[in-house]
Amino acid sequence: MTTRYLVRPGNAIKGRFPVPGDKSISHRSVILGALAEKVTEVEGLLEGEDVLATIAAFRAMGVQMEGPVNGHLRIHGVGLHGLKAPQVPLDCGNSGTAMRLMSGVLVGQTFASTLVGDSSLQKRPMGRVLKPLTAMGADIQSQDGKAPLHIHGKPLQGLHYDMPVASAQVKSAVLLAGLYAQGETCVTEPAPTRDHSERMLKGFGYAVSRQENRACLEGGGQLTGQRIQVPGDISSAAFFLLGASITPGSDLLLEGVGINPTRTGIIEILTRMGARIDLTALREIGGEPVADIRVRYAPLQGIEVPPHLVPLAIDEFPALFIAAACAKTPSIISGAEELRVKESDRIAVMAAGLRALGVAVEERPDGAVITPSTLCGGQVDSHGDHRIAMAFAMAGQVASGDIEILDCANVATSFPGFPVLARQAGLNLEVFAS
C-alpha cells in the first residue's frame, strides 16, 4: 500500500493532549522484560509497527506476552538464558533500533538466528554495530555490512570499546551483549547519547556503572521483572513543537512528555532560535524525567547549531530543518553525518524537499546551510522516512500553497494515529491510500 499526505495551509495549532509512548523506551521495555526473571508490566507502550516487530520477534523465541491493549503489555520473562531458537527469520520491519539491539542479545545465545527487515532497513549500514560485537567473539554474517544478518550464538568476552561515532543503538547493543560476556564490558562515547538502556538495566536490578562518558557492566547477572510506565515520546512531540512554533496564534500543551536530558536537544535548539517553550509539572516516572510542555508561536532566528547538541537531537533534525527554513536568518547544521544513515539519507532528502518548496539549501557532507524563504506549495518525496513525512506535514501549515508528501505509510512505524492527532491540533491534512 502507498500512502500520501496532502497538507493545505492551516489554522493555529492549539489544544492539550498527550503524545504516543516513547519508542526507544518501548523497545527496551520489551527486550529487557523478555530477558528478565518473572513478569514485567508495561503501561503506555507505543503500539507502532516498529515496537510490534520487536514483540513478534521475542514471541517467535518463546516469550509469552499478553497484549498490547491500550498501551498495556504483560511480559512473562524467560531470563537471560531462556530464549528458544526461532523457526523463522526474525523480521525487524523498518526498525534499526530493533535490529541493532537484538543483534546484541542474539550473539550471546546458544542457537542460530537471522535478522531481516523491509527493503529500507536492509539498505541501512550495520557495520558500526557488527564491529564491536565481532570483537567480543560474535559470529555474524552480513551482506556487505547490511541485513540480513545471520547470527550464530557463541561465548563472548567482555570488551572496552571506544565508539568512533556517538550512537545510542551501538552503545546499547554492546551493553546487551555484555550481559552474556565473560568479564567487564565498557562503552566510551565521544558525545552523550540517550541513556535509556543504562537507566532501564538499573531499573531491572542490573548493576551498571556510569562515569562521565563511560558505561560499564559485568556479565553473568540477572534481570528481575518490573512495572514500567513509558513516558510520551519527545521525538513525536517534536513535530508539534515545530508546528506551534512556526504557526502564528498557536498555543499548545503536550502532556506527559519524557525530558531525559540526553533527548532534549530539540527543546534547547528551538529555544536558542527564539521558540517559546515552557516545561511545567515536572516529575519522575519509572526513573525517567517527565513534564508537560507548552509551546506558543514566536518568530524564529537562524542559528549555527552547537555541535554538542547534535547527538541530543539526532532524530529530530527533520523538524529542525523545517524550523530553519521558516526562520528569519540562515542556519548552519554541522557534525550531523549520522543523518546520512537513518531511515533515509536525511540530509539529502530534506535538502531536496526544501528546494522543491523554494528554499535555498547548501548541502554539506555533515549537514547543511539553510537560507530561509517563504515556503511555496509543491510535491515532496519522503522516501519512506516517517520523520521526514511528519516534518513536511508541519511545513504545510505556513506554505503559500498545498504540499503533497509522497511515501508516508511508514509514519505508522513510530506515530500511529498521527493524521488524526494532527487534524485535532489544527492541521488541514488529508490522507490518500492506494
mmCIF file of N, CA, C and O in Angstrom, residues 93 95 113 150 216 228 266 395 426:
data_model
loop_
_atom_site.group_PDB
_atom_site.id
_atom_site.type_symbol
_atom_site.label_atom_id
_atom_site.label_comp_id
_atom_site.label_asym_id
_atom_site.label_seq_id
_atom_site.Cartn_x
_atom_site.Cartn_y
_atom_site.Cartn_z
ATOM 1 N N GLY A 93 11.112 -5.358 10.433
ATOM 2 C CA GLY A 93 10.337 -4.342 9.723
ATOM 3 C C GLY A 93 11.210 -3.195 9.277
ATOM 4 O O GLY A 93 12.201 -3.379 8.574
ATOM 5 N N SER A 95 12.656 -1.119 11.533
ATOM 6 C CA SER A 95 13.264 -0.641 12.773
ATOM 7 C C SER A 95 14.755 -0.953 12.893
ATOM 8 O O SER A 95 15.148 -2.091 13.165
ATOM 9 N N SER A 113 20.301 -17.632 14.509
ATOM 10 C CA SER A 113 19.126 -16.837 14.163
ATOM 11 C C SER A 113 19.474 -15.920 13.006
ATOM 12 O O SER A 113 20.643 -15.694 12.695
ATOM 13 N N HIS A 150 22.999 -13.029 9.708
ATOM 14 C CA HIS A 150 22.954 -14.430 10.137
ATOM 15 C C HIS A 150 23.860 -14.561 11.354
ATOM 16 O O HIS A 150 25.079 -14.372 11.248
ATOM 17 N N CYS A 216 29.652 0.876 32.100
ATOM 18 C CA CYS A 216 30.255 -0.440 32.260
ATOM 19 C C CYS A 216 29.295 -1.382 32.987
ATOM 20 O O CYS A 216 28.500 -0.948 33.837
ATOM 21 N N ILE A 228 6.666 -0.839 34.395
ATOM 22 C CA ILE A 228 7.250 0.257 33.622
ATOM 23 C C ILE A 228 6.145 1.158 33.104
ATOM 24 O O ILE A 228 5.164 0.690 32.519
ATOM 25 N N ILE A 266 16.257 18.997 20.999
ATOM 26 C CA ILE A 266 15.247 19.694 20.198
ATOM 27 C C ILE A 266 14.721 20.918 20.930
ATOM 28 O O ILE A 266 14.536 21.990 20.337
ATOM 29 N N ALA A 395 5.292 21.729 7.865
ATOM 30 C CA ALA A 395 5.656 22.831 6.956
ATOM 31 C C ALA A 395 4.447 23.312 6.180
ATOM 32 O O ALA A 395 4.340 24.499 5.828
ATOM 33 N N GLY A 426 -5.207 21.131 14.514
ATOM 34 C CA GLY A 426 -5.448 22.258 13.622
ATOM 35 C C GLY A 426 -4.892 22.126 12.229
ATOM 36 O O GLY A 426 -5.087 23.015 11.391
#
